[in-house]
């Protein structure tokens, strides 16, 4: 009896009291997390404040843009673990050794060290977050078991889903750490090459000379024949290393792809966040009120899905061409709103069924009988049970958004220059696909395919983990790997 009473008391004990009873594991884990975040703190703050300042700058009459931009510049100059200044790969060969690079290494090795350190850092950070969850289960969670444990265990043994998770992490890391993983910066490579200078060793005169990056790019262009190509894992005539070659303009392709990943991620996550919010809200409202409310949303969603999406995007691009919305991130915000409008009906239909099932449960009826407000019932008693389904279908849809943006950019309707976008790289290099400069189109195409497949695989893994009776889960992890790519 004494043991049962102690167990009941422990379950009823608030989390705050359990933390006070065993503070050491949580304290040590919190200190470790703070250290990991502080190592790259300036990067996070620079990106966040810069994005806010940029957004405020394009809004008519919005105050504070300059303050955020100044704060972003301040944090951008602070030293951090993976900074380009700490591990530089830009330098020149003076005839006997490399000058200006990390430890005097060749630029390719200096860049590779920084690139690998970024992914090691991300792996350690994710591993530490997982360790925090394990500590929570071991020391601070009241129940010994929850249904979430089974979901996580099934996902950990779902190899196709883990492959998708690895691809998605690789993609997100490339986007978040784009200023670090690229061999050069966006300011030098994309936005203002003629406003920056570099030094290189002239072998003819055996002297170190200075040249603008724009002029150096003209001499490093990849145009498919003879010496007019800087391919994969090679240097140009000015001692700059290019992991995946250069574009027809001579700009570094890897830097273009890294910052293009940011654009794709921004549009994908932004549109899915808005579409997911609309779909979840409407699913909860229709499941709670049913009847006429459900009929109105059904007719509205059918009307939206009946519209030709491509024509709608083309029309909106033309109509809003000179509008301030189209100026945000060179059209990215406009595409976020368009894809949110186009995609919410599909997400709503995906979660409508689970929402209707939850709405019929006894605990919802009990909450109604106790007089709880409809908004409270929907938020606390219904929403948690449909978010898993929303996550699955949003992951599938996000891959579709990324490939749609790339397709529009390929057609010349997407993100405008100079903002980098993968589809535009494919368009630029399509005439060189059968030449030495095949890398311009092929590598972005492979990345698009890989990322979309990764999101589909991750959504399959989450779906099979949440619902072990689903078609993909019946054959086990092996079966999912064989047939999970379709989404």
Short mmCIF file of C-alpha atoms in Angstrom, two decimals:
data_model
loop_
_atom_site.label_atom_id
_atom_site.label_comp_id
_atom_site.label_asym_id
_atom_site.label_seq_id
_atom_site.Cartn_x
_atom_site.Cartn_y
_atom_site.Cartn_z
CA UNK A 1 0.00 0.00 0.00
CA UNK A 2 2.82 2.38 0.85
CA UNK A 3 4.44 1.88 -2.55
CA UNK A 4 1.16 2.50 -4.42
CA UNK A 5 0.56 5.68 -2.42
CA UNK A 6 4.06 6.98 -3.22
CA UNK A 7 3.56 6.21 -6.93
CA UNK A 8 0.23 8.07 -6.98
CA UNK A 9 1.74 11.03 -5.20
CA UNK A 10 4.61 11.14 -7.69
CA UNK A 11 2.21 11.12 -10.65
CA UNK A 12 0.18 13.97 -9.14
CA UNK A 13 3.34 15.95 -8.36
CA UNK A 14 3.75 19.05 -10.57
CA UNK A 15 6.72 19.20 -12.93
CA UNK A 16 8.12 22.15 -10.98
CA UNK A 17 8.29 20.05 -7.82
CA UNK A 18 9.92 17.14 -9.64
CA UNK A 19 12.56 19.53 -10.99
CA UNK A 20 13.23 20.79 -7.46
CA UNK A 21 13.55 17.23 -6.18
CA UNK A 22 16.13 16.27 -8.87
CA UNK A 23 17.66 19.53 -10.16
CA UNK A 24 21.11 18.28 -11.17
CA UNK A 25 20.33 16.48 -14.50
CA UNK A 26 18.16 19.35 -15.75
CA UNK A 27 20.69 21.96 -14.62
CA UNK A 28 23.63 20.26 -16.33
CA UNK A 29 21.62 19.74 -19.50
CA UNK A 30 20.50 23.38 -19.51
CA UNK A 31 24.08 24.58 -19.08
CA UNK A 32 25.20 22.38 -21.99
CA UNK A 33 22.42 23.72 -24.21
CA UNK A 34 23.30 27.31 -23.35
CA UNK A 35 26.94 26.66 -24.26
CA UNK A 36 25.98 25.14 -27.61
CA UNK A 37 23.68 28.05 -28.42
CA UNK A 38 26.20 30.69 -27.32
CA UNK A 39 28.86 29.19 -29.57
CA UNK A 40 26.76 30.26 -32.55
CA UNK A 41 24.61 32.89 -30.81
CA UNK A 42 25.67 35.77 -33.11
CA UNK A 43 24.64 33.72 -36.16
CA UNK A 44 21.12 33.15 -34.83
CA UNK A 45 20.66 36.76 -33.74
CA UNK A 46 22.11 38.13 -36.97
CA UNK A 47 19.73 36.05 -39.07
CA UNK A 48 16.66 36.76 -36.93
CA UNK A 49 17.19 40.50 -36.57
CA UNK A 50 18.20 40.83 -40.21
CA UNK A 51 15.01 39.08 -41.37
CA UNK A 52 12.86 41.31 -39.14
CA UNK A 53 14.64 44.44 -40.33
CA UNK A 54 14.29 43.41 -43.97
CA UNK A 55 10.59 42.69 -43.53
CA UNK A 56 9.95 46.03 -41.81
CA UNK A 57 11.95 47.82 -44.51
CA UNK A 58 9.57 46.81 -47.29
CA UNK A 59 6.38 47.51 -45.34
CA UNK A 60 5.00 50.98 -46.08
CA UNK A 61 5.52 53.28 -43.10
CA UNK A 62 6.77 50.53 -40.75
CA UNK A 63 9.16 51.93 -38.10
CA UNK A 64 12.24 50.25 -36.64
CA UNK A 65 13.76 48.79 -39.82
CA UNK A 66 17.05 50.66 -39.42
CA UNK A 67 17.35 49.70 -35.76
CA UNK A 68 16.95 46.00 -36.54
CA UNK A 69 19.37 46.24 -39.45
CA UNK A 70 21.98 47.93 -37.23
CA UNK A 71 21.53 45.31 -34.52
CA UNK A 72 21.87 42.57 -37.12
CA UNK A 73 25.11 44.10 -38.42
CA UNK A 74 26.45 44.33 -34.86
CA UNK A 75 25.85 40.68 -34.11
CA UNK A 76 27.11 39.70 -37.56
CA UNK A 77 30.52 41.17 -36.72
CA UNK A 78 30.85 39.32 -33.40
CA UNK A 79 33.13 36.26 -33.42
CA UNK A 80 31.59 32.82 -33.20
CA UNK A 81 32.75 29.23 -33.48
CA UNK A 82 32.05 28.65 -37.14
CA UNK A 83 32.68 32.12 -38.47
CA UNK A 84 34.29 32.67 -41.84
CA UNK A 85 36.86 34.90 -40.13
CA UNK A 86 37.91 32.12 -37.75
CA UNK A 87 38.26 29.51 -40.50
CA UNK A 88 38.95 31.51 -43.69
CA UNK A 89 39.19 29.80 -47.04
CA UNK A 90 39.81 32.92 -49.12
CA UNK A 91 43.48 33.47 -49.93
CA UNK A 92 46.06 33.41 -52.67
CA UNK A 93 49.04 31.31 -53.63
CA UNK A 94 52.24 33.39 -53.68
CA UNK A 95 54.26 30.82 -55.58
CA UNK A 96 55.41 28.88 -52.54
CA UNK A 97 52.52 28.74 -50.06
CA UNK A 98 48.91 29.79 -49.50
CA UNK A 99 48.40 33.14 -47.77
CA UNK A 100 45.30 34.18 -45.81
CA UNK A 101 43.74 30.73 -45.45
CA UNK A 102 43.15 28.73 -42.28
CA UNK A 103 46.53 27.43 -41.05
CA UNK A 104 47.92 28.06 -44.54
CA UNK A 105 45.90 25.19 -45.99
CA UNK A 106 44.64 25.01 -49.53
CA UNK A 107 41.27 26.80 -49.86
CA UNK A 108 39.47 23.52 -50.57
CA UNK A 109 40.68 21.96 -47.31
CA UNK A 110 39.98 25.11 -45.28
CA UNK A 111 36.45 25.27 -46.72
CA UNK A 112 35.89 21.54 -46.16
CA UNK A 113 36.89 21.86 -42.49
CA UNK A 114 34.40 24.67 -41.95
CA UNK A 115 31.68 22.84 -43.87
CA UNK A 116 32.12 19.64 -41.86
CA UNK A 117 32.28 21.53 -38.57
CA UNK A 118 28.88 23.07 -39.32
CA UNK A 119 27.28 19.65 -39.68
CA UNK A 120 29.16 18.26 -36.67
CA UNK A 121 27.83 21.18 -34.63
CA UNK A 122 24.27 20.56 -35.82
CA UNK A 123 24.59 16.83 -35.06
CA UNK A 124 25.85 17.57 -31.53
CA UNK A 125 23.04 20.10 -30.97
CA UNK A 126 20.35 17.65 -32.14
CA UNK A 127 21.93 14.87 -30.10
CA UNK A 128 21.91 17.08 -27.02
CA UNK A 129 18.23 17.92 -27.54
CA UNK A 130 17.48 14.19 -27.80
CA UNK A 131 19.46 13.58 -24.61
CA UNK A 132 17.30 16.24 -22.92
CA UNK A 133 14.17 14.34 -23.94
CA UNK A 134 15.67 11.12 -22.53
CA UNK A 135 16.45 12.90 -19.25
CA UNK A 136 12.88 14.18 -19.12
CA UNK A 137 11.48 10.68 -19.58
CA UNK A 138 13.89 9.24 -17.02
CA UNK A 139 13.69 11.82 -14.24
CA UNK A 140 10.84 14.28 -14.66
CA UNK A 141 7.91 12.70 -16.49
CA UNK A 142 5.24 11.43 -14.15
CA UNK A 143 4.12 8.47 -16.30
CA UNK A 144 6.48 5.62 -17.11
CA UNK A 145 4.92 5.27 -20.55
CA UNK A 146 2.89 7.41 -22.95
CA UNK A 147 1.66 6.71 -26.50
CA UNK A 148 4.32 9.14 -27.74
CA UNK A 149 6.98 6.63 -26.68
CA UNK A 150 5.65 4.05 -29.11
CA UNK A 151 5.44 6.65 -31.89
CA UNK A 152 9.08 7.64 -31.38
CA UNK A 153 10.24 4.02 -31.15
CA UNK A 154 8.47 3.14 -34.40
CA UNK A 155 9.98 6.17 -36.13
CA UNK A 156 13.48 5.24 -34.90
CA UNK A 157 13.17 1.84 -36.60
CA UNK A 158 11.65 3.26 -39.80
CA UNK A 159 14.70 3.43 -42.09
CA UNK A 160 12.93 5.18 -44.93
CA UNK A 161 11.70 7.85 -42.53
CA UNK A 162 15.18 8.22 -41.00
CA UNK A 163 16.61 8.70 -44.49
CA UNK A 164 14.08 11.47 -45.03
CA UNK A 165 14.96 13.02 -41.68
CA UNK A 166 18.68 13.03 -42.59
CA UNK A 167 17.95 14.73 -45.94
CA UNK A 168 15.68 17.32 -44.33
CA UNK A 169 18.28 18.10 -41.64
CA UNK A 170 20.95 18.47 -44.34
CA UNK A 171 18.71 20.83 -46.31
CA UNK A 172 17.68 22.96 -43.32
CA UNK A 173 21.28 23.18 -42.08
CA UNK A 174 22.41 24.37 -45.51
CA UNK A 175 19.71 27.04 -45.46
CA UNK A 176 20.27 28.24 -41.88
CA UNK A 177 24.08 28.28 -42.13
CA UNK A 178 24.27 29.47 -45.74
CA UNK A 179 26.60 32.40 -44.89
CA UNK A 180 29.08 29.91 -43.39
CA UNK A 181 28.91 26.80 -45.59
CA UNK A 182 29.44 28.68 -48.84
CA UNK A 183 33.00 29.26 -50.13
CA UNK A 184 32.14 32.95 -50.49
CA UNK A 185 29.45 35.35 -49.28
CA UNK A 186 26.16 36.36 -50.88
CA UNK A 187 27.25 40.01 -50.87
CA UNK A 188 30.38 39.24 -52.88
CA UNK A 189 29.07 36.43 -55.06
CA UNK A 190 25.48 37.42 -55.80
CA UNK A 191 24.46 40.91 -54.75
CA UNK A 192 27.43 43.20 -55.44
CA UNK A 193 30.43 41.47 -57.02
CA UNK A 194 31.78 44.72 -58.43
CA UNK A 195 31.69 46.37 -55.00
CA UNK A 196 34.21 43.92 -53.50
CA UNK A 197 37.83 43.25 -54.27
CA UNK A 198 40.14 40.28 -53.85
CA UNK A 199 43.83 39.51 -54.16
CA UNK A 200 45.35 36.83 -56.36
CA UNK A 201 48.80 35.76 -57.49
CA UNK A 202 49.51 36.56 -61.13
CA UNK A 203 51.79 33.80 -62.40
CA UNK A 204 52.83 35.79 -65.46
CA UNK A 205 54.14 38.75 -63.49
CA UNK A 206 54.79 36.75 -60.30
CA UNK A 207 53.14 39.48 -58.24
CA UNK A 208 50.08 39.73 -56.01
CA UNK A 209 47.43 41.84 -57.74
CA UNK A 210 44.01 43.20 -56.80
CA UNK A 211 40.88 42.74 -58.86
CA UNK A 212 37.16 43.20 -58.32
CA UNK A 213 35.22 40.02 -57.78
CA UNK A 214 32.97 40.90 -60.68
CA UNK A 215 35.93 41.01 -63.05
CA UNK A 216 37.26 37.74 -61.62
CA UNK A 217 33.85 36.17 -62.21
CA UNK A 218 33.98 37.13 -65.88
CA UNK A 219 37.17 35.12 -66.17
CA UNK A 220 35.71 32.15 -64.29
CA UNK A 221 32.50 31.58 -66.25
CA UNK A 222 31.33 28.07 -67.13
CA UNK A 223 30.02 28.10 -70.68
CA UNK A 224 30.57 24.59 -71.83
CA UNK A 225 33.60 24.44 -74.09
CA UNK A 226 37.36 24.44 -73.87
CA UNK A 227 38.76 26.55 -71.09
CA UNK A 228 35.39 28.25 -70.53
CA UNK A 229 34.47 25.96 -67.66
CA UNK A 230 35.16 25.69 -63.94
CA UNK A 231 33.84 22.30 -62.93
CA UNK A 232 33.27 20.32 -59.76
CA UNK A 233 35.97 20.46 -57.07
CA UNK A 234 38.25 22.80 -58.95
CA UNK A 235 39.95 26.19 -58.76
CA UNK A 236 39.52 29.10 -61.10
CA UNK A 237 42.38 31.18 -62.54
CA UNK A 238 42.28 33.45 -59.49
CA UNK A 239 42.89 30.76 -56.87
CA UNK A 240 39.26 30.54 -55.72
CA UNK A 241 37.93 27.10 -54.90
CA UNK A 242 34.50 26.06 -56.21
CA UNK A 243 33.08 22.79 -54.72
CA UNK A 244 30.49 22.33 -57.48
CA UNK A 245 31.80 24.69 -60.13
CA UNK A 246 30.57 28.07 -61.30
CA UNK A 247 27.58 29.48 -63.16
CA UNK A 248 27.64 30.97 -66.64
CA UNK A 249 28.27 34.33 -64.93
CA UNK A 250 31.28 32.94 -63.06
CA UNK A 251 29.53 33.11 -59.70
CA UNK A 252 30.09 30.25 -57.28
CA UNK A 253 27.35 27.64 -57.72
CA UNK A 254 27.57 26.19 -54.21
CA UNK A 255 27.00 29.61 -52.62
CA UNK A 256 24.09 30.14 -55.02
CA UNK A 257 22.58 26.80 -53.97
CA UNK A 258 23.07 27.43 -50.24
CA UNK A 259 21.25 30.75 -50.33
CA UNK A 260 18.70 29.29 -52.73
CA UNK A 261 17.92 26.72 -50.06
CA UNK A 262 17.03 29.61 -47.76
CA UNK A 263 14.54 30.94 -50.29
CA UNK A 264 12.94 27.53 -50.81
CA UNK A 265 12.73 26.87 -47.07
CA UNK A 266 11.31 30.33 -46.40
CA UNK A 267 8.56 29.91 -48.99
CA UNK A 268 7.81 26.31 -48.05
CA UNK A 269 7.60 26.80 -44.30
CA UNK A 270 5.85 30.14 -44.59
CA UNK A 271 3.14 28.87 -46.90
CA UNK A 272 2.65 25.67 -44.90
CA UNK A 273 2.40 27.61 -41.63
CA UNK A 274 -0.36 29.82 -43.01
CA UNK A 275 -2.13 26.98 -44.84
CA UNK A 276 -1.84 24.71 -41.80
CA UNK A 277 -3.31 27.37 -39.51
CA UNK A 278 -6.25 27.92 -41.87
CA UNK A 279 -6.81 24.17 -42.33
CA UNK A 280 -6.63 23.40 -38.61
CA UNK A 281 -8.95 26.25 -37.66
CA UNK A 282 -11.54 25.30 -40.25
CA UNK A 283 -11.29 21.58 -39.42
CA UNK A 284 -11.94 22.25 -35.73
CA UNK A 285 -14.80 24.66 -36.46
CA UNK A 286 -16.49 22.31 -38.93
CA UNK A 287 -16.03 19.29 -36.63
CA UNK A 288 -17.53 21.17 -33.70
CA UNK A 289 -20.48 22.90 -35.38
CA UNK A 290 -21.02 20.56 -38.39
CA UNK A 291 -24.12 21.16 -40.53
CA UNK A 292 -24.21 24.40 -42.50
CA UNK A 293 -20.73 25.43 -41.34
CA UNK A 294 -19.23 22.25 -42.75
CA UNK A 295 -21.14 22.66 -46.01
CA UNK A 296 -19.89 26.23 -46.48
CA UNK A 297 -16.26 25.20 -45.99
CA UNK A 298 -16.70 22.21 -48.33
CA UNK A 299 -18.06 24.45 -51.09
CA UNK A 300 -15.29 27.01 -50.51
CA UNK A 301 -12.53 24.40 -50.62
CA UNK A 302 -14.01 22.83 -53.76
CA UNK A 303 -14.08 26.26 -55.40
CA UNK A 304 -10.44 26.93 -54.53
CA UNK A 305 -9.32 23.51 -55.75
CA UNK A 306 -11.26 23.96 -58.98
CA UNK A 307 -9.16 26.99 -59.91
CA UNK A 308 -6.18 26.24 -62.19
CA UNK A 309 -3.24 26.78 -59.86
CA UNK A 310 -0.67 27.66 -62.53
CA UNK A 311 -2.89 30.24 -64.18
CA UNK A 312 -3.72 31.72 -60.78
CA UNK A 313 -0.03 32.10 -59.95
CA UNK A 314 0.75 33.65 -63.35
CA UNK A 315 -2.16 36.08 -63.02
CA UNK A 316 -1.17 37.08 -59.48
CA UNK A 317 2.45 37.57 -60.55
CA UNK A 318 1.36 40.01 -63.26
CA UNK A 319 -1.24 41.84 -61.16
CA UNK A 320 1.04 42.32 -58.13
CA UNK A 321 4.20 42.95 -60.17
CA UNK A 322 4.66 46.52 -58.90
CA UNK A 323 2.96 46.03 -55.53
CA UNK A 324 4.98 46.29 -52.30
CA UNK A 325 4.14 42.67 -51.44
CA UNK A 326 6.05 41.52 -54.53
CA UNK A 327 9.13 43.42 -53.31
CA UNK A 328 9.50 41.36 -50.12
CA UNK A 329 12.39 38.98 -50.70
CA UNK A 330 12.01 39.55 -54.48
CA UNK A 331 8.58 37.93 -54.64
CA UNK A 332 8.97 35.25 -51.96
CA UNK A 333 6.20 36.68 -49.74
CA UNK A 334 3.81 36.80 -52.67
CA UNK A 335 4.43 33.12 -53.37
CA UNK A 336 3.94 32.28 -49.69
CA UNK A 337 0.48 33.84 -49.76
CA UNK A 338 -0.39 32.24 -53.11
CA UNK A 339 0.66 28.74 -52.09
CA UNK A 340 -1.10 29.10 -48.74
CA UNK A 341 -4.29 30.00 -50.62
CA UNK A 342 -3.88 27.08 -53.03
CA UNK A 343 -2.80 24.41 -50.52
CA UNK A 344 -5.08 24.91 -47.50
CA UNK A 345 -8.04 22.94 -48.98
CA UNK A 346 -5.89 19.82 -49.34
CA UNK A 347 -4.63 20.09 -45.77
CA UNK A 348 -8.15 20.77 -44.50
CA UNK A 349 -9.52 17.66 -46.20
CA UNK A 350 -6.64 15.63 -44.72
CA UNK A 351 -7.45 16.61 -41.12
CA UNK A 352 -11.22 16.98 -41.46
CA UNK A 353 -11.86 13.26 -40.94
CA UNK A 354 -9.74 12.96 -37.77
CA UNK A 355 -11.30 16.19 -36.46
CA UNK A 356 -14.82 14.80 -37.00
CA UNK A 357 -13.83 11.59 -35.18
CA UNK A 358 -12.43 13.50 -32.22
CA UNK A 359 -15.52 15.70 -32.12
CA UNK A 360 -17.63 12.59 -31.41
CA UNK A 361 -15.54 11.44 -28.43
CA UNK A 362 -16.93 11.30 -24.90
CA UNK A 363 -14.43 13.75 -23.45
CA UNK A 364 -15.61 16.43 -25.88
CA UNK A 365 -19.22 15.83 -24.83
CA UNK A 366 -18.15 15.97 -21.21
CA UNK A 367 -16.37 19.28 -21.76
CA UNK A 368 -19.54 20.66 -23.41
CA UNK A 369 -21.68 19.52 -20.48
CA UNK A 370 -19.36 21.30 -18.06
CA UNK A 371 -19.97 24.53 -19.96
CA UNK A 372 -16.52 25.06 -21.44
CA UNK A 373 -16.31 27.59 -24.25
CA UNK A 374 -16.14 26.17 -27.79
CA UNK A 375 -12.73 27.79 -28.39
CA UNK A 376 -11.33 26.12 -25.26
CA UNK A 377 -12.74 22.73 -26.25
CA UNK A 378 -11.32 22.97 -29.76
CA UNK A 379 -7.91 24.15 -28.55
CA UNK A 380 -7.42 21.82 -25.57
CA UNK A 381 -9.50 18.71 -26.32
CA UNK A 382 -9.53 18.43 -30.11
CA UNK A 383 -6.49 20.14 -31.66
CA UNK A 384 -3.80 17.89 -30.09
CA UNK A 385 -5.33 14.83 -31.74
CA UNK A 386 -5.16 16.16 -35.31
CA UNK A 387 -1.77 17.89 -35.25
CA UNK A 388 0.05 14.64 -36.05
CA UNK A 389 -2.01 14.18 -39.22
CA UNK A 390 -1.40 17.83 -40.11
CA UNK A 391 2.35 17.34 -39.71
CA UNK A 392 2.31 14.35 -42.06
CA UNK A 393 0.40 16.03 -44.86
CA UNK A 394 2.18 19.36 -44.41
CA UNK A 395 5.51 17.55 -44.89
CA UNK A 396 4.23 16.02 -48.10
CA UNK A 397 2.84 19.34 -49.32
CA UNK A 398 6.01 21.24 -48.44
CA UNK A 399 8.00 19.16 -50.90
CA UNK A 400 5.42 19.97 -53.53
CA UNK A 401 5.75 23.70 -52.81
CA UNK A 402 9.53 23.55 -53.20
CA UNK A 403 9.34 21.81 -56.56
CA UNK A 404 6.55 24.17 -57.69
CA UNK A 405 8.64 27.26 -56.89
CA UNK A 406 11.58 25.74 -58.75
CA UNK A 407 9.38 24.96 -61.75
CA UNK A 408 8.04 28.52 -61.82
CA UNK A 409 11.55 29.94 -61.60
CA UNK A 410 12.58 27.63 -64.43
CA UNK A 411 9.78 29.14 -66.52
CA UNK A 412 10.87 32.67 -65.58
CA UNK A 413 7.85 33.28 -63.32
CA UNK A 414 9.40 32.65 -59.94
CA UNK A 415 11.78 34.54 -57.68
CA UNK A 416 13.41 37.40 -59.52
CA UNK A 417 17.16 37.97 -59.78
CA UNK A 418 19.49 38.48 -58.04
CA UNK A 419 17.84 36.42 -55.28
CA UNK A 420 19.10 32.84 -55.85
CA UNK A 421 16.65 30.05 -56.60
CA UNK A 422 17.38 26.48 -57.70
CA UNK A 423 14.95 26.43 -60.61
CA UNK A 424 16.58 29.47 -62.18
CA UNK A 425 19.97 27.74 -62.04
CA UNK A 426 18.48 24.83 -63.99
CA UNK A 427 17.09 27.28 -66.53
CA UNK A 428 20.42 29.09 -66.85
CA UNK A 429 22.38 25.91 -67.48
CA UNK A 430 19.95 23.88 -69.58
CA UNK A 431 21.71 24.73 -72.87
CA UNK A 432 25.00 23.42 -71.42
CA UNK A 433 23.66 20.11 -70.12
CA UNK A 434 25.46 18.12 -72.85
CA UNK A 435 28.73 20.02 -72.44
CA UNK A 436 31.49 20.30 -69.87
CA UNK A 437 29.28 22.69 -67.88
CA UNK A 438 26.62 20.04 -67.18
CA UNK A 439 26.94 20.74 -63.45
CA UNK A 440 25.00 24.02 -63.69
CA UNK A 441 21.66 22.28 -64.33
CA UNK A 442 22.25 18.76 -63.11
CA UNK A 443 23.35 19.47 -59.54
CA UNK A 444 20.40 21.78 -58.68
CA UNK A 445 18.09 19.20 -60.30
CA UNK A 446 19.52 16.42 -58.17
CA UNK A 447 19.15 18.56 -55.03
CA UNK A 448 15.51 19.36 -55.80
CA UNK A 449 14.75 15.67 -56.34
CA UNK A 450 16.61 14.67 -53.19
CA UNK A 451 14.94 17.28 -50.97
CA UNK A 452 11.43 16.54 -52.23
CA UNK A 453 12.05 12.80 -51.78
CA UNK A 454 13.39 13.50 -48.29
CA UNK A 455 10.27 15.38 -47.21
CA UNK A 456 8.07 12.63 -48.65
CA UNK A 457 10.10 9.93 -46.87
CA UNK A 458 9.93 11.80 -43.56
CA UNK A 459 6.18 12.24 -43.86
CA UNK A 460 5.82 8.51 -44.62
CA UNK A 461 7.84 7.70 -41.52
CA UNK A 462 5.78 10.01 -39.32
CA UNK A 463 2.54 8.61 -40.76
CA UNK A 464 3.57 5.00 -40.14
CA UNK A 465 4.79 5.86 -36.65
CA UNK A 466 1.53 7.56 -35.71
CA UNK A 467 -0.66 4.92 -37.34
CA UNK A 468 0.99 1.47 -37.27
CA UNK A 469 -1.99 0.03 -39.19
CA UNK A 470 -1.35 2.25 -42.20
CA UNK A 471 -0.51 0.68 -45.54
CA UNK A 472 3.14 1.73 -45.41
CA UNK A 473 3.65 0.33 -41.92
CA UNK A 474 2.18 -3.12 -42.56
CA UNK A 475 5.29 -4.26 -44.37
CA UNK A 476 7.58 -2.92 -41.66
CA UNK A 477 10.46 -0.55 -42.17
CA UNK A 478 11.72 -2.46 -45.19
CA UNK A 479 8.41 -2.26 -46.96
CA UNK A 480 8.16 1.43 -46.21
CA UNK A 481 11.57 1.99 -47.67
CA UNK A 482 10.57 0.21 -50.83
CA UNK A 483 7.34 2.03 -51.41
CA UNK A 484 7.43 5.11 -49.29
CA UNK A 485 8.68 7.64 -51.74
CA UNK A 486 5.40 8.43 -53.34
CA UNK A 487 3.73 10.13 -50.39
#
